[in-house]
CSV table of C-alpha atoms and ligand atoms in Angstrom, one decimal:
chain,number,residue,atom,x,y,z
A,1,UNK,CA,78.8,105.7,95.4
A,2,UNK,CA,75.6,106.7,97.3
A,3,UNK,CA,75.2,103.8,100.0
A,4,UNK,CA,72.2,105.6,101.7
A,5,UNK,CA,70.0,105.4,98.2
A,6,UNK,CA,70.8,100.9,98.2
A,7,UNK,CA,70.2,101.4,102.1
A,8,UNK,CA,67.6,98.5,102.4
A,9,UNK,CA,67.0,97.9,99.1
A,10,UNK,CA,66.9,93.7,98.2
A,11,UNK,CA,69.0,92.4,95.5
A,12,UNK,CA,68.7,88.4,94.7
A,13,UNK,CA,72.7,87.7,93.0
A,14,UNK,CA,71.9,84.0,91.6
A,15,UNK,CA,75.2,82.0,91.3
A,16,UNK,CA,76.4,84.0,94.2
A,17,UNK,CA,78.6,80.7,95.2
A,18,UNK,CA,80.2,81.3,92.6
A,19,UNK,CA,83.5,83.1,91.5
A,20,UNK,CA,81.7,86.2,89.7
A,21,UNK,CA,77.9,86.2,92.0
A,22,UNK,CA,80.2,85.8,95.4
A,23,UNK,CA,82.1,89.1,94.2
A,24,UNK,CA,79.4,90.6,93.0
A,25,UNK,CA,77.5,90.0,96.9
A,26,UNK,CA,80.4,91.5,98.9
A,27,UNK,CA,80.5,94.3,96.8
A,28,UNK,CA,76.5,95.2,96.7
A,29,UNK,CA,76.4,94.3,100.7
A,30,UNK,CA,79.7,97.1,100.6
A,31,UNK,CA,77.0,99.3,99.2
A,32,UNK,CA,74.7,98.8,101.9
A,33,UNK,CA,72.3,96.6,99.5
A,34,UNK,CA,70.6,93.2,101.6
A,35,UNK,CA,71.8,90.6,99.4
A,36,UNK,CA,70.1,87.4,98.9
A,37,UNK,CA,73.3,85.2,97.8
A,38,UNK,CA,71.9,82.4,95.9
A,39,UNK,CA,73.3,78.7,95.4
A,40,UNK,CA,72.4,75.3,94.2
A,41,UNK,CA,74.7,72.6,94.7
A,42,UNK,CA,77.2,74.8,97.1
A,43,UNK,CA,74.8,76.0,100.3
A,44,UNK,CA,77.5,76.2,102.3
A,45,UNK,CA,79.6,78.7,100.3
A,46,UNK,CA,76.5,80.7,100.0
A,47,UNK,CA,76.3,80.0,104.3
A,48,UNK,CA,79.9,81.3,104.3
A,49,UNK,CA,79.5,84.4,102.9
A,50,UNK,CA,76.5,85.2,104.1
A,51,UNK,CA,78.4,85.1,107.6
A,52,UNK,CA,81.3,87.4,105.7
A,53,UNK,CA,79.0,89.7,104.8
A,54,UNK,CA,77.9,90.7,108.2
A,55,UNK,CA,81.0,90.1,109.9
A,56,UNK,CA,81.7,92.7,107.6
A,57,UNK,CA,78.7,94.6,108.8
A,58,UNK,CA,76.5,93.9,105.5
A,59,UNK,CA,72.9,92.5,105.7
A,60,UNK,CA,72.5,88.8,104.0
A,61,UNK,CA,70.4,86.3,103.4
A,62,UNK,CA,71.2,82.4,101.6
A,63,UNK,CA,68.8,80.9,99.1
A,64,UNK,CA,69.2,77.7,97.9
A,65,UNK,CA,67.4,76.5,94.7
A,66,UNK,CA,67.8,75.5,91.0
A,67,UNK,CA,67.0,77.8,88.4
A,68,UNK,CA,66.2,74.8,86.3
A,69,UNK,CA,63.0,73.8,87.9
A,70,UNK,CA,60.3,76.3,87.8
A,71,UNK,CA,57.9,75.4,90.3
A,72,UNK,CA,60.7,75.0,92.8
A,73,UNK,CA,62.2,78.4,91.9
A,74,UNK,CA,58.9,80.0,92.0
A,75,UNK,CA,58.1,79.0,95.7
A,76,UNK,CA,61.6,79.6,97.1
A,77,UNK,CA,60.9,83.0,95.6
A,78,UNK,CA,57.7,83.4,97.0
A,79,UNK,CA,59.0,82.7,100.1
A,80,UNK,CA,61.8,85.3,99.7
A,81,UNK,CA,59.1,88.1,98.6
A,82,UNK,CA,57.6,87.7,101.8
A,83,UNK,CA,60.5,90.0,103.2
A,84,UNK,CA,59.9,92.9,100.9
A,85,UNK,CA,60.1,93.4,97.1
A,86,UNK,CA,63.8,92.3,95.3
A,87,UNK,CA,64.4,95.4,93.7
A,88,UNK,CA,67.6,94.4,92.1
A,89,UNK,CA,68.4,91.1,90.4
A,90,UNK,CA,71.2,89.5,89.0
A,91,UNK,CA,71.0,86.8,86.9
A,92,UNK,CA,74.4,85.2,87.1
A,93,UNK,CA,74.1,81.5,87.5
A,94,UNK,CA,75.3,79.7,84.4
A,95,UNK,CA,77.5,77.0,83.2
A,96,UNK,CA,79.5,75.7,80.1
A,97,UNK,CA,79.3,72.3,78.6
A,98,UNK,CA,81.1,72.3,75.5
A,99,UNK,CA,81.8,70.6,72.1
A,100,UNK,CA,81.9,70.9,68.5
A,101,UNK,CA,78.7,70.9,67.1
A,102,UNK,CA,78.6,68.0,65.3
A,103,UNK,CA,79.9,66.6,68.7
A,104,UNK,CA,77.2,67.8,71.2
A,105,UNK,CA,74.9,65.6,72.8
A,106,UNK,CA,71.1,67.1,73.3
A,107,UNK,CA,71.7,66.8,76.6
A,108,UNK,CA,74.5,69.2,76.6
A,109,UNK,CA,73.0,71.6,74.1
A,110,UNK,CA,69.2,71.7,76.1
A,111,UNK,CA,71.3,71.8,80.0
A,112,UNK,CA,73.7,75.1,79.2
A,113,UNK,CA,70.3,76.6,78.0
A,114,UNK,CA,68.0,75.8,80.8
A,115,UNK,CA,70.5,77.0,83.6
A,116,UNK,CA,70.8,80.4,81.5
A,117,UNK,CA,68.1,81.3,79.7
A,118,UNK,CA,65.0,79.6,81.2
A,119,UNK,CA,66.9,80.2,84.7
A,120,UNK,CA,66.6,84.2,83.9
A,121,UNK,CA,62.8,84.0,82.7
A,122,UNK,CA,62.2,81.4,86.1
A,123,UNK,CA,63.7,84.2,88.4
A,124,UNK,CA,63.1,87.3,86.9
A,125,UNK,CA,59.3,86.7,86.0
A,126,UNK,CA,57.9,86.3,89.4
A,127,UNK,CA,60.5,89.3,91.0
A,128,UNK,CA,58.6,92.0,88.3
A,129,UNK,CA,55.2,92.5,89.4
A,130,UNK,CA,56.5,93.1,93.1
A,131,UNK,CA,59.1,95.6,91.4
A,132,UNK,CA,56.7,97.7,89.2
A,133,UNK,CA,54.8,98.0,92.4
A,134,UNK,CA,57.9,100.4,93.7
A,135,UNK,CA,58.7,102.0,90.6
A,136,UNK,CA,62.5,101.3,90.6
A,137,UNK,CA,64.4,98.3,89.6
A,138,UNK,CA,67.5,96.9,88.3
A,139,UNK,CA,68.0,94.0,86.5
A,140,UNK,CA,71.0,92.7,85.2
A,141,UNK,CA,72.0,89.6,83.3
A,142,UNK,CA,75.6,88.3,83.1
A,143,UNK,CA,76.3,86.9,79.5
A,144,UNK,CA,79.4,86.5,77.8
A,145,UNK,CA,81.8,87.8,74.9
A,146,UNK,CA,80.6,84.1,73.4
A,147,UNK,CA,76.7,85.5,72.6
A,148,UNK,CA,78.3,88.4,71.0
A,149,UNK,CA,81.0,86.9,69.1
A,150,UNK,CA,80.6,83.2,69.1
A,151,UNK,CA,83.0,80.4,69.7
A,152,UNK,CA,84.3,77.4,68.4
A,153,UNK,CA,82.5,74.7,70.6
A,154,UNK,CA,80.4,77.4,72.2
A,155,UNK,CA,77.1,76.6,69.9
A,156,UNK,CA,75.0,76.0,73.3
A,157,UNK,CA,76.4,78.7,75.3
A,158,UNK,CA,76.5,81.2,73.1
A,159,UNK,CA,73.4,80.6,71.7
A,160,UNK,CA,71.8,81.5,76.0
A,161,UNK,CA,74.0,84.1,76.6
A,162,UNK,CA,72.8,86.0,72.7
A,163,UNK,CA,69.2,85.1,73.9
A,164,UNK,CA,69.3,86.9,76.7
A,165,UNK,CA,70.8,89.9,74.9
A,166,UNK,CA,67.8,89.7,72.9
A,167,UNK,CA,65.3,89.2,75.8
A,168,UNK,CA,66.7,92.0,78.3
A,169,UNK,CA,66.5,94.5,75.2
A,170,UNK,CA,62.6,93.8,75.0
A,171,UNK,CA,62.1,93.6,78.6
A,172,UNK,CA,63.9,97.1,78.8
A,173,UNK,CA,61.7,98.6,76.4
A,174,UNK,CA,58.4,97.0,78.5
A,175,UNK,CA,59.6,98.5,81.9
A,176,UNK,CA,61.5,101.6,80.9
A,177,UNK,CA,58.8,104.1,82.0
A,178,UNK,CA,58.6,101.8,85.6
A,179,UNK,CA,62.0,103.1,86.5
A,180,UNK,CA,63.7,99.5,85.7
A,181,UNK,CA,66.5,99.2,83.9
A,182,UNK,CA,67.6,96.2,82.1
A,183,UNK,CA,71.1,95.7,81.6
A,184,UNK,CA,73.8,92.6,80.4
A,185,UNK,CA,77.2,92.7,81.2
A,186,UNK,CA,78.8,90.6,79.0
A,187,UNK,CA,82.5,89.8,80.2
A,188,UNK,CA,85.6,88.2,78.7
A,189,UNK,CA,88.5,85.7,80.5
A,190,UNK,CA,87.4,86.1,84.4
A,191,UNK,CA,89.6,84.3,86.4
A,192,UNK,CA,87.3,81.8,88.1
A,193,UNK,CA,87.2,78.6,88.3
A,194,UNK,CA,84.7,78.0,85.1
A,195,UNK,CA,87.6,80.0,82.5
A,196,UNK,CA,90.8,78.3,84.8
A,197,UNK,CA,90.3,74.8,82.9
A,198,UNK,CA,89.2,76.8,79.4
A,199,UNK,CA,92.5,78.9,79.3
A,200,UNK,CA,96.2,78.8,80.2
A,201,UNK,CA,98.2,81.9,80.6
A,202,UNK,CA,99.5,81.5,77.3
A,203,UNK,CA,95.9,81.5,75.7
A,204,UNK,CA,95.1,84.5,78.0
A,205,UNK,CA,98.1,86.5,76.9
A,206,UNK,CA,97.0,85.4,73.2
A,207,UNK,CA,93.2,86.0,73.4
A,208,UNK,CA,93.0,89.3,75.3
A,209,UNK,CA,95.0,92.9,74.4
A,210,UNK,CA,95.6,93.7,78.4
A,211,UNK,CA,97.3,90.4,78.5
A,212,UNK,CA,95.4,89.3,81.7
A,213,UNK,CA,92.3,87.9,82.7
A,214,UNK,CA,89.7,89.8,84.4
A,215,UNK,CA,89.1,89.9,88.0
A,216,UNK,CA,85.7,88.9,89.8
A,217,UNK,CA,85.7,92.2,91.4
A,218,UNK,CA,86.1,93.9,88.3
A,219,UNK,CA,83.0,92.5,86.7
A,220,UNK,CA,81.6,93.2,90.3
A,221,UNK,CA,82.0,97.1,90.1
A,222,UNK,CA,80.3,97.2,86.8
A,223,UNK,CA,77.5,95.3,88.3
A,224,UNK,CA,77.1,97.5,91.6
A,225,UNK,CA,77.2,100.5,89.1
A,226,UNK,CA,74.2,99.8,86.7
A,227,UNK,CA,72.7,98.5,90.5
A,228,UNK,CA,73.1,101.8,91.3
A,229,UNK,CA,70.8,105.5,91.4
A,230,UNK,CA,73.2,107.4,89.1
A,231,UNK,CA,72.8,104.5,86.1
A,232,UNK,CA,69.1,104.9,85.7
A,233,UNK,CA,69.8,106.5,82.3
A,234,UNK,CA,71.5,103.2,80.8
A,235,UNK,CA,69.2,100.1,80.0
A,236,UNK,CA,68.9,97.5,77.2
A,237,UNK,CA,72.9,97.9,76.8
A,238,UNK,CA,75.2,95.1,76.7
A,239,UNK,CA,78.0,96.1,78.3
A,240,UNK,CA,81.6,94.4,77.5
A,241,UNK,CA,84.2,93.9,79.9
A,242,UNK,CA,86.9,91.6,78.1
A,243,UNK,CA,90.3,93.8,78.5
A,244,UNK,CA,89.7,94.4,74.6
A,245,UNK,CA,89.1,91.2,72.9
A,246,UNK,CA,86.4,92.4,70.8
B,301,NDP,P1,81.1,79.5,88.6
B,301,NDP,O1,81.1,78.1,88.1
B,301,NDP,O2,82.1,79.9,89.7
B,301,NDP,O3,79.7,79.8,89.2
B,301,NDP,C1,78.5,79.4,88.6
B,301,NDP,C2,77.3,79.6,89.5
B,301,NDP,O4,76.1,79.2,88.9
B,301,NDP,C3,77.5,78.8,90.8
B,301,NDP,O5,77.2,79.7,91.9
B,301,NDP,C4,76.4,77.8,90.7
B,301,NDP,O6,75.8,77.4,91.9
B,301,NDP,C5,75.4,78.5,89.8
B,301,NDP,N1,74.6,77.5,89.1
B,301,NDP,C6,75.0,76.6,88.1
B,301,NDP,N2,73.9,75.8,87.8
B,301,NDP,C7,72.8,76.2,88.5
B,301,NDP,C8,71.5,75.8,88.6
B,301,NDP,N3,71.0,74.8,87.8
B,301,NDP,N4,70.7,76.5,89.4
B,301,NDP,C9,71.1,77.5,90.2
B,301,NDP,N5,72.4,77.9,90.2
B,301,NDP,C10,73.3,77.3,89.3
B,301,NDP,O7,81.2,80.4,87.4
B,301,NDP,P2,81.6,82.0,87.2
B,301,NDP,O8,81.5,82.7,88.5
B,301,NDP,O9,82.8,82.0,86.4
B,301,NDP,O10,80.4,82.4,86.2
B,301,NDP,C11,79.3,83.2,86.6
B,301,NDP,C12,78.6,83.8,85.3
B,301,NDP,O11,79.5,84.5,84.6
B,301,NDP,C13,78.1,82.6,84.4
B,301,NDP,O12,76.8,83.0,84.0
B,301,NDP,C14,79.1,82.6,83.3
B,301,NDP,O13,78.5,82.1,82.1
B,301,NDP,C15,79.5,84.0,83.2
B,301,NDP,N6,80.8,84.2,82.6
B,301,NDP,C16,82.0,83.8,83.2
B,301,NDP,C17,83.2,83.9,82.6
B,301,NDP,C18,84.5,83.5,83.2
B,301,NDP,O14,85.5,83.6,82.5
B,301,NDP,N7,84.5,83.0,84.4
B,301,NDP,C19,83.3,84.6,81.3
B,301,NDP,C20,82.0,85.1,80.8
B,301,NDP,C21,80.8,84.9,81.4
B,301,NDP,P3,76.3,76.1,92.8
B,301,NDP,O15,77.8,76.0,92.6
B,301,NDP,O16,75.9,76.4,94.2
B,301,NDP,O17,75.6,74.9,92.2
């Protein structure tokens, strides 16, 4: 892939303490992208790779806030934009909480929503302006199979992750003459820890027609190719990655 093209470009990965957003960093810093690796409640992983990256000889910054609170995510961001336009974003930061419906407590149901779907309208919002201005963008949300297919106990989570399918097909269509593309990569099993205490091996082998879970970097590729010049021609998509389970 063209590293000279991402050659000081910004891109914000949200979660990036995470399994997924920290592959998803090295692998945009391989590209020669200067990633912002995001955290909330892990700054120091975020620290960590940040000094990975550029022992690696990749540019990185840590950001530490939650996509929760508006106001606080708008300021951190504000502070961020200060350093040039974030040209590519990816919303990854998420979590599960589940139970049956009849089972879930608001709190659960209005929690899995607010860190996914109001987190993507509290980061993305304030990073567009700023990207119009340079005619070329990228984001990209990270979903799920669940807000495509559903599942059992799921109600809350698939019900953020088929909401931002909806939203990132209407943003696409408002910034596709800007030279933004808006893109979801919805994946399966990902071996992380957030799927480790979901599904045994035996659920895996059961669930998925490659018989595996996914890898981080695998989602990661996927993500540093819609980040990337050649996939300007692909936007409002939900892309799968789930070894075949739907
Ligand atoms: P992890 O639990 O490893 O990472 C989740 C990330 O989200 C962490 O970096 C965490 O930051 C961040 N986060 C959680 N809450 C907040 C918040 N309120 N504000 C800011 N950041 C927050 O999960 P994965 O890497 O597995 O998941 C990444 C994404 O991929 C999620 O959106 C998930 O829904 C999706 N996904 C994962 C699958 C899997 O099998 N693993 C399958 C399908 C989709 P911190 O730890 O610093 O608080």
């Amino acid at each position: 892939m063209n590293q000279g093209a991402s050659k000081n470009r910004r891109a914000l990965v949200t979660g990036g303490s995470g399994g997924i957003g920290s592959a998803i960093c090295r692998r945009l810093a391989s590209q020669g992208f200067e990633v912002l690796v995001h955290a909330n409640r892990q700054p120091v992983a975020a620290e960590r790779l940040v000094a990975e990256i550029a022992a690696a000889g990749g540019s990185a910054q840590a950001c530490v806030f939650d996509v929760t609170d508006g106001p606080a995510t708008a300021q951190a961001l504000e502070a961020l934009l200060e350093g040039g336009p974030i040209q590519v974003v990816v919303n990854n930061a998420g979590i599960h909480d589940d139970a049956v419906f009849p089972g879930m407590q608001p709190a659960q149901w209005h929690r899995v929503i607010d860190v996914s779907l109001h987190g993507f309208f509290h980061v993305t919002q304030p990073l567009v302006m700023p990207m119009l201005r340079t005619r070329w963008g990228r984001i990209i949300n990270i979903t799920s199979v669940a807000g495509i297919a559903g599942n059992k106990g799921q109600a809350n989570y698939s019900a953020a992750k088929g909401a931002l399918h909806a939203a990132s097909k209407t943003l696409s269509m408002e910034l596709a003459s800007r030279g933004i593309t808006v893109n979801c990569v919805a994946p399966g099993i990902i071996q992380t820890s957030m799927s480790e205490a979901a599904f045994d091996a035996q659920a895996v082998a059961q669930l998925v027609p490659v018989k595996r879970a996914g890898r981080p970097e695998e989602v990661a590729g996927l993500v540093a190719y819609l980040a990337s010049e050649e996939a300007g021609y692909i936007t409002g998509q939900v892309i799968s990655i789930n070894g075949g389970m739907i």
